[in-house]
Coordinates of C-alpha atoms and ligand atoms in Angstrom, one line a residue:
X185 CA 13.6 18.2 -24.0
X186 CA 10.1 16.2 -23.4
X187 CA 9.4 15.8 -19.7
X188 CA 6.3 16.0 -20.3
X189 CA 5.5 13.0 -22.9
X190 CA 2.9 11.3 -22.3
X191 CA 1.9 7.5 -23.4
X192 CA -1.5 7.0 -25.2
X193 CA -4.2 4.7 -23.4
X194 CA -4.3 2.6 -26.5
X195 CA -0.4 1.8 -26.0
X196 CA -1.0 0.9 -22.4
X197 CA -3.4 -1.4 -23.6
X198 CA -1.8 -2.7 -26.5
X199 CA 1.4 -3.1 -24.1
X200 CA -0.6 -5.1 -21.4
X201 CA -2.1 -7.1 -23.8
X202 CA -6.1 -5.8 -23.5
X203 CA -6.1 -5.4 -27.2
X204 CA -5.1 -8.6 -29.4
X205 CA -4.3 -6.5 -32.5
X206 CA -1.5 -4.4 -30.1
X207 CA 1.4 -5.5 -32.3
X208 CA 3.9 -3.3 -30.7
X209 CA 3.4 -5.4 -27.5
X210 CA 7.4 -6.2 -25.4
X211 CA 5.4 -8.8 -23.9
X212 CA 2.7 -8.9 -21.2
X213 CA 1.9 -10.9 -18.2
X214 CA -0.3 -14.4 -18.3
X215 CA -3.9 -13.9 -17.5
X216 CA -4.8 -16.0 -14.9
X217 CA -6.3 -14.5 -11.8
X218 CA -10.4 -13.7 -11.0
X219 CA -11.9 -11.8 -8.8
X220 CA -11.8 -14.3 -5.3
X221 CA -7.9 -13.9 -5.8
X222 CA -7.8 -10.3 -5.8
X223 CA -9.8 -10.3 -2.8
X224 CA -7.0 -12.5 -1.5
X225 CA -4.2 -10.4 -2.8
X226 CA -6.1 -7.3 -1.3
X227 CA -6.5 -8.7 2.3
X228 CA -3.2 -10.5 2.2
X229 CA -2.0 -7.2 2.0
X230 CA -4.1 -4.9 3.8
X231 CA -4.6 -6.4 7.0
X232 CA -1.2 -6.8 9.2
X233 CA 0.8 -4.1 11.4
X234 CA -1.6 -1.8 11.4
X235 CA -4.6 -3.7 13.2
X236 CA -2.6 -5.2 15.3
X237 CA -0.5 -2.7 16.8
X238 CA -1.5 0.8 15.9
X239 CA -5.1 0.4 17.2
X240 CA -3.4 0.5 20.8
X241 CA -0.9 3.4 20.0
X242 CA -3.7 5.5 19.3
X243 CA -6.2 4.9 21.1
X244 CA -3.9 5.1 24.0
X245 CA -2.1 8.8 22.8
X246 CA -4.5 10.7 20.2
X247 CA -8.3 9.4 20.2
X248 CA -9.5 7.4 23.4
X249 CA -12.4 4.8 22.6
X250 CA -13.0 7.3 19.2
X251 CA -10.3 5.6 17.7
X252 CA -13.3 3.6 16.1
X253 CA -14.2 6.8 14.3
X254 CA -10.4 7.1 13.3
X255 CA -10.4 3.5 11.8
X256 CA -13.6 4.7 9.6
X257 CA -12.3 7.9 8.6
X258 CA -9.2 6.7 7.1
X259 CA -11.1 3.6 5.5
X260 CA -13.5 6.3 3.9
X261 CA -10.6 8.1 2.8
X262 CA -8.9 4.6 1.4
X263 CA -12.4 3.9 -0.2
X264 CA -12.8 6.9 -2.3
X265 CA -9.0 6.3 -3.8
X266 CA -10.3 2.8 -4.3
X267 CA -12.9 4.3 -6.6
X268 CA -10.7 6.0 -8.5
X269 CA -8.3 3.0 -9.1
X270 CA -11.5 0.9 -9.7
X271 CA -12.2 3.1 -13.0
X272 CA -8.7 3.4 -14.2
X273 CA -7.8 -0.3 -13.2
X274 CA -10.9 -1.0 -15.4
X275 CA -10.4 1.1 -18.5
X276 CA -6.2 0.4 -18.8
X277 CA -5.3 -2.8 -16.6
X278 CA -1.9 -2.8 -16.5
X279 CA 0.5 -4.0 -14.0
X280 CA 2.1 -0.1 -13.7
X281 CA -1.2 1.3 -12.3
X282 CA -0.5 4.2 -10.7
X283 CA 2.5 5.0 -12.5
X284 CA 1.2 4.1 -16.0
X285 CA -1.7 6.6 -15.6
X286 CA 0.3 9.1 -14.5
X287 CA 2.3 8.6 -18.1
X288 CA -0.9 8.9 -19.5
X289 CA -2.2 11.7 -18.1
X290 CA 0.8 13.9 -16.9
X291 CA 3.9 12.6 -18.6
X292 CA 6.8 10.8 -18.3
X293 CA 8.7 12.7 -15.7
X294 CA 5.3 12.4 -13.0
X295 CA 5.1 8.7 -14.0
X296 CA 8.7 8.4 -13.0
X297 CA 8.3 10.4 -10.1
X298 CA 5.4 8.0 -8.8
X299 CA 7.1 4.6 -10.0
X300 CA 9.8 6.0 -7.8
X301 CA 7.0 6.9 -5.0
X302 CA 5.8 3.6 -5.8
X303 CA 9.1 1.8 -5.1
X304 CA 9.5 3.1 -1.9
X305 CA 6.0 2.3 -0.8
X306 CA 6.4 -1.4 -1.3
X307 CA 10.2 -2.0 -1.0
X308 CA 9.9 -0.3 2.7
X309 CA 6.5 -1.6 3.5
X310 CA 8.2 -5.3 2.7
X311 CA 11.1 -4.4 5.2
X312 CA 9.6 -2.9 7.7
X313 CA 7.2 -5.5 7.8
X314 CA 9.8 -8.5 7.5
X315 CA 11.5 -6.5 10.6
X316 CA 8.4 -6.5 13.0
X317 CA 7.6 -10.1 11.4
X318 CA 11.3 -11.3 13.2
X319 CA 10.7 -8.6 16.5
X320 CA 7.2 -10.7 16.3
X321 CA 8.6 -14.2 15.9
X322 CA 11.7 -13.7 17.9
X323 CA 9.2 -12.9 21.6
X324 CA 7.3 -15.6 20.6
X325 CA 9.8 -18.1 20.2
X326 CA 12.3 -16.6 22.5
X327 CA 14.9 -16.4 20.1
X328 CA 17.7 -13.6 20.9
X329 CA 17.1 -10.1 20.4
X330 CA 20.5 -9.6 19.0
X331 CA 18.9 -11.9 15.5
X332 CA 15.6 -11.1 15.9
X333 CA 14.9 -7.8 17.5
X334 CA 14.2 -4.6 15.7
X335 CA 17.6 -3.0 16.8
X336 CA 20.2 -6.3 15.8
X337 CA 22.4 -5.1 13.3
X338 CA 22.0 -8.2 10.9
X339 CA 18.8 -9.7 11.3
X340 CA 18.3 -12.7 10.5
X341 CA 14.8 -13.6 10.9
X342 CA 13.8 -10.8 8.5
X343 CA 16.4 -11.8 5.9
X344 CA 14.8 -15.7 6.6
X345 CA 11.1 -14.5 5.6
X346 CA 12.5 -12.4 3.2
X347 CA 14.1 -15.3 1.5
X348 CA 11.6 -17.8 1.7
X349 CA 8.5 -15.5 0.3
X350 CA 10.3 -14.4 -2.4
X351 CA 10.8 -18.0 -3.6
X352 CA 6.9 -18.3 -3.2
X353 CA 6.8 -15.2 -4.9
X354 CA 8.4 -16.3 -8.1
X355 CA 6.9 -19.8 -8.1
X356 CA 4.2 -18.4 -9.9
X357 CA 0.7 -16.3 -9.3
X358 CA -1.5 -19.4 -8.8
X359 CA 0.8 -20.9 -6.3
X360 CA 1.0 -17.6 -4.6
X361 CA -2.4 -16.4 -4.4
X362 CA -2.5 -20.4 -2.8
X363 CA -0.4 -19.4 -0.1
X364 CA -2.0 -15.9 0.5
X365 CA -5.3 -17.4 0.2
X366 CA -4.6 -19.5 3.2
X367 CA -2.9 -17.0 5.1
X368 CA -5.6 -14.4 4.8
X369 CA -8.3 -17.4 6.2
X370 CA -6.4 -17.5 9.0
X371 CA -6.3 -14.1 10.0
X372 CA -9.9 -13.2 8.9
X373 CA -11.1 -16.0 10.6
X374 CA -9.1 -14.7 14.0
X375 CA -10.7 -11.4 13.1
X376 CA -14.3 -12.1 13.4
X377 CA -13.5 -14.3 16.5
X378 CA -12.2 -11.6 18.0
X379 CA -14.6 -9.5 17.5
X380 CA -17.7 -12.0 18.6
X381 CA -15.7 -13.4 21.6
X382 CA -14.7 -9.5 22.7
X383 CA -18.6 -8.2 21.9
X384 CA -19.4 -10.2 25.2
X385 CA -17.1 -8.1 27.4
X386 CA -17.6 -4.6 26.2
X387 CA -18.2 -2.3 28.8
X388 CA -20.2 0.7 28.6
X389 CA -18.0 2.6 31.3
X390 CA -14.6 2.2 29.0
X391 CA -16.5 3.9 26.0
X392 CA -17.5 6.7 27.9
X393 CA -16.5 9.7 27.4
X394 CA -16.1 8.5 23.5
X395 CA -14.1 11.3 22.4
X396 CA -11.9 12.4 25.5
X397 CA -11.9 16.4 26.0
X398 CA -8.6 17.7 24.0
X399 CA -5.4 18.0 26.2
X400 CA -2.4 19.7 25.0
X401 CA 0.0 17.3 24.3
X402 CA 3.7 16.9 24.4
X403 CA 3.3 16.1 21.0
X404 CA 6.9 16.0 20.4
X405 CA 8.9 19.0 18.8
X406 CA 10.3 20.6 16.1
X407 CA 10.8 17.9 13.2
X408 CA 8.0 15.2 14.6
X409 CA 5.3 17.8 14.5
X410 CA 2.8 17.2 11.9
X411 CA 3.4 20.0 8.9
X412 CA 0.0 20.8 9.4
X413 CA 0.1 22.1 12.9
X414 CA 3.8 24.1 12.0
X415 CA 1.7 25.1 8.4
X416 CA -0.9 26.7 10.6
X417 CA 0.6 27.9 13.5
X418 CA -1.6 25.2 15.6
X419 CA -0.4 24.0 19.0
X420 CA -0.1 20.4 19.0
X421 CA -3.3 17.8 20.9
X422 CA -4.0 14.6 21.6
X423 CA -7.6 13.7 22.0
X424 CA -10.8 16.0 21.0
X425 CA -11.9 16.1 17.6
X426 CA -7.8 16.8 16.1
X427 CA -7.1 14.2 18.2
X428 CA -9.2 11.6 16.3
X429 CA -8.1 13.3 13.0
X430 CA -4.3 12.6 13.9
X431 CA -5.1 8.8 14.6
X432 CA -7.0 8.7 11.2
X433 CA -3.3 9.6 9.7
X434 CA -1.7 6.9 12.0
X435 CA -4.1 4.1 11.2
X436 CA -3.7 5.1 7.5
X437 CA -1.2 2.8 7.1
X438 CA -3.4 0.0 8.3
X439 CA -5.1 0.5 4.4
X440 CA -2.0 1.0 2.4
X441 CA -1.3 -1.8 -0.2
X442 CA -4.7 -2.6 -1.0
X443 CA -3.7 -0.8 -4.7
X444 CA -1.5 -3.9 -5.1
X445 CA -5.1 -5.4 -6.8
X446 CA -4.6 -2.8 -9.7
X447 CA -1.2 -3.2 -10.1
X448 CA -2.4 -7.1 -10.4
X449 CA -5.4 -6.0 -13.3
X450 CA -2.8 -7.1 -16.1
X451 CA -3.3 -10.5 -14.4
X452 CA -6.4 -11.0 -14.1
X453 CA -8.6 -12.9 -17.0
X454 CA -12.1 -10.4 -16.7
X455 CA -10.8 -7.0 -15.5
X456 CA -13.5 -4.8 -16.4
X457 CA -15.4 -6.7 -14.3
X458 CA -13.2 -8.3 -11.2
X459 CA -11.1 -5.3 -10.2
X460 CA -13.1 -2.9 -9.1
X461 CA -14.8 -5.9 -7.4
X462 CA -11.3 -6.5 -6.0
X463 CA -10.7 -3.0 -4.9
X464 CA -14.1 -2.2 -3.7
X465 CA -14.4 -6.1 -2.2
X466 CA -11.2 -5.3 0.1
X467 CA -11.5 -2.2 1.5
X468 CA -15.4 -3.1 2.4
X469 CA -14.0 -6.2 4.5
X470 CA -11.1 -4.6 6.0
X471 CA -12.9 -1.5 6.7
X472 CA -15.6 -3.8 8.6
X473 CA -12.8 -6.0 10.0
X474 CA -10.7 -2.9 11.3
X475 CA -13.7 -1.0 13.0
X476 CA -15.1 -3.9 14.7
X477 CA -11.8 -5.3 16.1
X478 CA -11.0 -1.7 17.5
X479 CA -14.6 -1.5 19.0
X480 CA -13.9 -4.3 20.8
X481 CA -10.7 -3.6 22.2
X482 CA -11.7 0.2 23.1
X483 CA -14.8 -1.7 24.9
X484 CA -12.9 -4.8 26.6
X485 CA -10.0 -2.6 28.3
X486 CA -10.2 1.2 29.8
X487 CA -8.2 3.5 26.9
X488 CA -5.6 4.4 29.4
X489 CA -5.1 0.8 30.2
X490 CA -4.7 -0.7 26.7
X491 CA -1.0 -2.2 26.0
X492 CA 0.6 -0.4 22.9
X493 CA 2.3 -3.1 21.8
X494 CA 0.0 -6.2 21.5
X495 CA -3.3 -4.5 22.1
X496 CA -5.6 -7.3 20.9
X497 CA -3.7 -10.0 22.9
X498 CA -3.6 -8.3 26.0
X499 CA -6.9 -7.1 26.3
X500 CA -8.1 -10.7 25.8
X501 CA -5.9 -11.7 28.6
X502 CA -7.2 -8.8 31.1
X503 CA -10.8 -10.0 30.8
X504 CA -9.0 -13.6 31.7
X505 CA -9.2 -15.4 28.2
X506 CA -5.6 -15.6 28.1
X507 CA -5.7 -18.6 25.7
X508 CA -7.7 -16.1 23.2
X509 CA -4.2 -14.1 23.2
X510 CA -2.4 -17.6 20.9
X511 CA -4.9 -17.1 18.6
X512 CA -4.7 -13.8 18.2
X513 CA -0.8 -14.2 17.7
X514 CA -0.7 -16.9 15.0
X515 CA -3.3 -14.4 13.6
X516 CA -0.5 -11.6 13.4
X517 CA 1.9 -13.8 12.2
X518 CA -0.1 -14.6 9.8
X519 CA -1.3 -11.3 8.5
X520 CA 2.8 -9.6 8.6
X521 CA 3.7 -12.7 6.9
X522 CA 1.0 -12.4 4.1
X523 CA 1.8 -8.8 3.8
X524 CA 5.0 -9.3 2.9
X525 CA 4.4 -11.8 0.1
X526 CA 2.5 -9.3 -1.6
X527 CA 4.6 -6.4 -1.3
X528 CA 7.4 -8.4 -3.0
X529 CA 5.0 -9.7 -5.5
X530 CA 3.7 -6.0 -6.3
X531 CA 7.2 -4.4 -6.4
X532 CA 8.0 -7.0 -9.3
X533 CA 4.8 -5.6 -11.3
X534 CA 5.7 -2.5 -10.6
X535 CA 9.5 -2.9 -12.1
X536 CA 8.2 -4.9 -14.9
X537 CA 6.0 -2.0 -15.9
X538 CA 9.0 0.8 -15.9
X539 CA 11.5 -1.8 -17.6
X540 CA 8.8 -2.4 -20.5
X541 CA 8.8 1.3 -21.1
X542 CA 12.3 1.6 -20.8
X543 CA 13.1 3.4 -18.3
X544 CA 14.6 0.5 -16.2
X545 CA 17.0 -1.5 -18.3
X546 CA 14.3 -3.4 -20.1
X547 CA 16.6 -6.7 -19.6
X548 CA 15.8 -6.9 -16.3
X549 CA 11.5 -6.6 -17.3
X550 CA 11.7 -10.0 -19.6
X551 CA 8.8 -12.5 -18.6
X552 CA 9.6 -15.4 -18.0
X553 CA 8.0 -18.0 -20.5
X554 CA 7.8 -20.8 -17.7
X555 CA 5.8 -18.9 -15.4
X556 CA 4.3 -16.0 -17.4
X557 CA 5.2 -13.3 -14.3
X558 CA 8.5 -10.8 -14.4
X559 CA 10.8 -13.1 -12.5
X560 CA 13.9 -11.6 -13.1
X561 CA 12.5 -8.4 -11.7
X562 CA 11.0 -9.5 -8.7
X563 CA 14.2 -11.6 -8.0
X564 CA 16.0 -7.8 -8.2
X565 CA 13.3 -6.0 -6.3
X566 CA 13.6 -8.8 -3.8
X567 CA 17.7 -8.7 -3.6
X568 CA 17.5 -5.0 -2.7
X569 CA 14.2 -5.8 0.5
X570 CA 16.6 -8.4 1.8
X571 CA 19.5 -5.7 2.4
X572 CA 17.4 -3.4 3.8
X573 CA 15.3 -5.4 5.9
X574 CA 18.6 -7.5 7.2
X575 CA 21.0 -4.6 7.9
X576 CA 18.6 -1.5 8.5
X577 CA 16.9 -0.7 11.3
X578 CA 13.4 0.7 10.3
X579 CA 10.7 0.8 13.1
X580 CA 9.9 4.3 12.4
X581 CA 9.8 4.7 9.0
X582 CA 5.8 3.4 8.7
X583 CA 5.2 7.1 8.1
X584 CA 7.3 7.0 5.5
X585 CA 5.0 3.9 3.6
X586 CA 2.2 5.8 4.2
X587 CA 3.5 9.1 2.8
X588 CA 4.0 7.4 -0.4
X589 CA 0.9 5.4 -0.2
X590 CA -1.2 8.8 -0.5
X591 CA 1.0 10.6 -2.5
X592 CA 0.2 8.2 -5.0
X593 CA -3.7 8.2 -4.2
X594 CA -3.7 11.5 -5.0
X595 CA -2.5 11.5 -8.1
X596 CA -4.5 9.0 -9.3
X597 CA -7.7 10.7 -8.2
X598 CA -6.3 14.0 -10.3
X599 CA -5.8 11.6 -13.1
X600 CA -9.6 10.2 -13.2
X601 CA -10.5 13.7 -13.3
X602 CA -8.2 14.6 -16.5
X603 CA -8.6 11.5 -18.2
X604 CA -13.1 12.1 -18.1
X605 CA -11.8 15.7 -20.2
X606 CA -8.5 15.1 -22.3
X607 CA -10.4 11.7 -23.4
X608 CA -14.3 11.7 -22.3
X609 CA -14.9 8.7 -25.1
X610 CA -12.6 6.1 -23.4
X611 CA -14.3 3.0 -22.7
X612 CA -14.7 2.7 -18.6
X613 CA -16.4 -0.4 -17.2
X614 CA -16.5 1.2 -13.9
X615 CA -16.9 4.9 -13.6
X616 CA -16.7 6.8 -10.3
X617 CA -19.8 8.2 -9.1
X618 CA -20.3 12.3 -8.9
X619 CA -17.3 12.1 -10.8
X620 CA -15.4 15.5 -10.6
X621 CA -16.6 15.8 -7.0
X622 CA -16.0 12.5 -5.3
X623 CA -12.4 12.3 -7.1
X624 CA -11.3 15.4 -6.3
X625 CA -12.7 15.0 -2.7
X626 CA -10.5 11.8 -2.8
X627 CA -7.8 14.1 -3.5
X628 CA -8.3 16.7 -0.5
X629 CA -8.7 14.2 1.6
X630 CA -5.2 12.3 0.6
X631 CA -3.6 15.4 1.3
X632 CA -5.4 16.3 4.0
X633 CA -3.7 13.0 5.4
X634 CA 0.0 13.6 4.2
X635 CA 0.2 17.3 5.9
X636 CA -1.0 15.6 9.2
X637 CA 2.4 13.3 9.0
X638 CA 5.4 15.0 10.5
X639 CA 7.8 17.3 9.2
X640 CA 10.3 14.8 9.5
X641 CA 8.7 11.8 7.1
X642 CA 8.2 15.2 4.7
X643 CA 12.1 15.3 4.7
X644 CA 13.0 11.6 4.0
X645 CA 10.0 11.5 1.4
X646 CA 11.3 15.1 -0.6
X647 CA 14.6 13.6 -0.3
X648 CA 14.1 10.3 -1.9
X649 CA 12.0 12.3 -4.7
X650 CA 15.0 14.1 -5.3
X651 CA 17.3 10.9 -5.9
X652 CA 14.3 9.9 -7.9
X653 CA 15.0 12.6 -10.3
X654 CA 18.8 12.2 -10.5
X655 CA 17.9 8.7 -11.5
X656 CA 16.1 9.7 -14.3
X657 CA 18.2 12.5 -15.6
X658 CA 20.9 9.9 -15.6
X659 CA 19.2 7.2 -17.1
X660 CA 15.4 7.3 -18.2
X661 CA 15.1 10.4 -19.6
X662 CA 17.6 9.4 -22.3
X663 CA 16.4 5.2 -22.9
X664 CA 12.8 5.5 -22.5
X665 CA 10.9 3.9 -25.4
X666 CA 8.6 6.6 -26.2
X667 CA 11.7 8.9 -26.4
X668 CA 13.2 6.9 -28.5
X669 CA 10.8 5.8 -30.7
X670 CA 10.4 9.6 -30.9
X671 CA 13.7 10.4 -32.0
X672 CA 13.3 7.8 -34.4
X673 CA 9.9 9.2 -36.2
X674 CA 12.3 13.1 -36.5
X675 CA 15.3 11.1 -37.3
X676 CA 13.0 9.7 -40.2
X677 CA 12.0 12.9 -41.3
X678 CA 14.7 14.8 -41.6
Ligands
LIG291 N1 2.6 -1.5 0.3 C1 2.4 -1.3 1.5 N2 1.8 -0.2 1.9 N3 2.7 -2.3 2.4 C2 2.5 -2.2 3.8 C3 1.1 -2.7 4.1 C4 0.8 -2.6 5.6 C5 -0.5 -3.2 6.0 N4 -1.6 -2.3 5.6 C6 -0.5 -3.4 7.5 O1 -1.2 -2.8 8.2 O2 0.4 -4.1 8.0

């Protein structure tokens, strides 16, 4: 038995294609994306939900006006990870990121374990976001709840978007990162409006006091408590300092994806150079984006008066701009609508990846020679989003997206800090700074993050772990390539 087998850093390479003598190569993906399309890819993905609805949830429940400092937090937190992705990204681009340096680092099992993570991170953060796209849609357009609304049992304007992206999706990179590009002008553009047109009706009085004084909170009981506040015996708060530390949990998910940009290194025609301009280039503008557009909102509307659902919209139409509020709704639409693209897009790269090492059925990882992407995979991938976006309802399982999201930043920053010691002479274009300290800070930090989710998303997330590891037993663990290729060295010997 060899959970633990690892794949070398030269193989990855070989296998994406970084090293033109790699003669053991199953193929690898066309090379044609630069650094303005990762910056595309990032912010198509990045900015959605989260800005556009959590800011009010939170401001409103856990941080008053300080939900500004919550929106920085967690973007300092999604920076550092970035950091450590920029350097392994860098030195190995392949389209398995996180999970291929986990098989470099701590074996196969932990790379399955995170491909699995990985899955369940994109696939649900396509589906929940192709539900709220229809909920979105559906109000606008006054289309029946019982299609469009989050609770209809067969939803058709999720399976629609789901549909049509994923034929954008499988067109080809260029034409894709086309169509993101000119989604994510949109919504950047809606962005910055909103934030000069709201600068001229912040209020002083709304941001005062900045952080309200803690109250004890209903906080919901037994499984929606955070594990941290059961872990240490704390009762639960909104507002005060833990108050602004919950929100920075909840607005996490407002950063989740941006790693889509590594998983897109294979891709990309200089990556030494582009992605960790990619990574980095993202999280600086979202980062900016998200703190400004919350400043506004906490400024332009009285905490306890900001609308939970459509926070943006509404507080444009309290100060009487009303016709600010269409703008800032084709910007939503265009931000879920982006978000989704790339999620389907990523969850092919990250198929492709396992199915080149085997443990998918490689069939399924073949490229296709017309396009140069994993078709067949994404096609899969896709298949399985459109079930679970049509027929499952899945408002609440955001948590469960961002659980995933940092489970996976944390191993990454772990595996920056083994790979500087089990192979210090590895080439890295990009190197983290203070490197063991700002990695391993990256890695506090991530969990620092997951114990403040609830006891409940720590349930679902264990549990679809476990079926992770059936998965394997069943299937991986027996055709994986390095296994094999193994057996075949000792079958040689003997
Ligand atoms: N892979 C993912 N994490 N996808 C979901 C991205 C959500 C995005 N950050 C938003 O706020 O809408």
């Amino acid at each position: 038995m060899d959970l633990f087998r690892t794949k070398s850093v030269e193989a990855v390479r070989a296998d994406a294609g970084d090293d033109p003598a790699g003669a053991e190569s199953t193929g690898h993906l066309r090379k044609r994306l630069s650094a303005r399309h990762l910056v595309g890819f990032g912010i198509g993905i990045v900015i959605g939900t989260g800005i556009f609805t959590l800011t009010g949830v939170t401001a409103k429940q856990n941080a008053g006006p300080a939900v500004v400092v919550s929106f920085a937090i967690a973007g300092l937190v999604a920076l550092l990870a970035a950091l450590c992705y920029a350097e392994l990204a860098s030195a190995a681009p392949t389209a398995g990121s996180a999970y291929t340096y986990a098989y470099a680092t701590a074996g196969e099992v932990v790379a399955w374990i995170i491909g699995w993570d990985l899955f369940l991170e994109f696939a649900l953060g396509a589906a929940v976001v192709a539900r709220g796209w229809s909920g979105y849609v559906g109000n606008l357009l006054g289309l029946p709840p019982s299609l469009f609304g989050e609770t209809s049992t067969v939803n058709v304007g999720a399976a629609a978007i789901v549909v049509v992206l994923t034929l954008v999706a499988v067109l080809g990179i260029r034409e894709s990162a086309r169509v993101t590009g000119l989604l994510v002008v949109v919504k950047v553009a809606v962005c910055v409006f909103v934030i000069v047109a709201g600068a001229w009706f912040v209020r002083g009085a709304n941001l005062t006091p900045f952080v309200p004084p803690a109250e004890p909170a209903e906080g919901g009981s037994g499984l929606t408590r955070p594990l941290i506040e059961v872990v240490a015996g704390l009762e639960p708060v909104a507002f005060g300092v833990g108050g602004v530390l919950t929100a920075a949990a909840v607005v996490f998910f407002a950063y989740t994806g941006f790693e889509a940009v590594a998983n897109l290194s294979e891709e990309t025609r200089r990556p030494a150079r582009d992605v960790p301009l990619g990574l980095l280039g993202t999280l600086g503008l979202a980062t900016a984006l998200y703190v400004g557009v919350a400043f506004v909102v906490v400024g332009m509307v009285e905490y306890r008066d900001i609308d939970e659902g459509a926070p943006i919209a509404d507080a444009f139409d309290q100060v009487g701009l009303g016709w600010a509020s269409s703008l800032v709704s084709i910007a939503a639409v265009a931000g879920l609508t982006s978000v989704i693209l790339v999620d389907l897009i990523t969850i092919g790269r990250i198929g492709f990846a396992m199915g080149r090492d085997g443990l998918l059925p490689p069939a399924v990882a073949r490229v296709s020679p017309r396009t140069g992407t994993p078709v067949r995979v994404t096609l899969l991938f896709a298949g399985l989003v459109l079930v679970l976006a049509t027929f499952v309802p899945l408002g609440t399982l955001a948590d469960l997206v961002s659980i995933g999201t940092l489970f996976a930043f944390l191993l990454v920053s772990v595996a920056v800090v083994v790979l500087r010691r089990t192979r210090p002479e590895l080439e890295r274009p990009f190197r983290v700074p203070l490197s063991p300290v700002l990695p391993l800070l990256s890695a506090l930090a991530c969990l620092y993050l997951m114990l403040n989710l609830s006891i409940e998303t720590w349930l679902r997330f264990l549990a679809w772990l476990a079926i992770g590891l059936l998965v394997y037993a069943v299937y991986g663990y027996r055709n994986s390539r390095l296994g094999r290729s193994a057996r075949t060295r000792s079958g040689a010997r003997v």
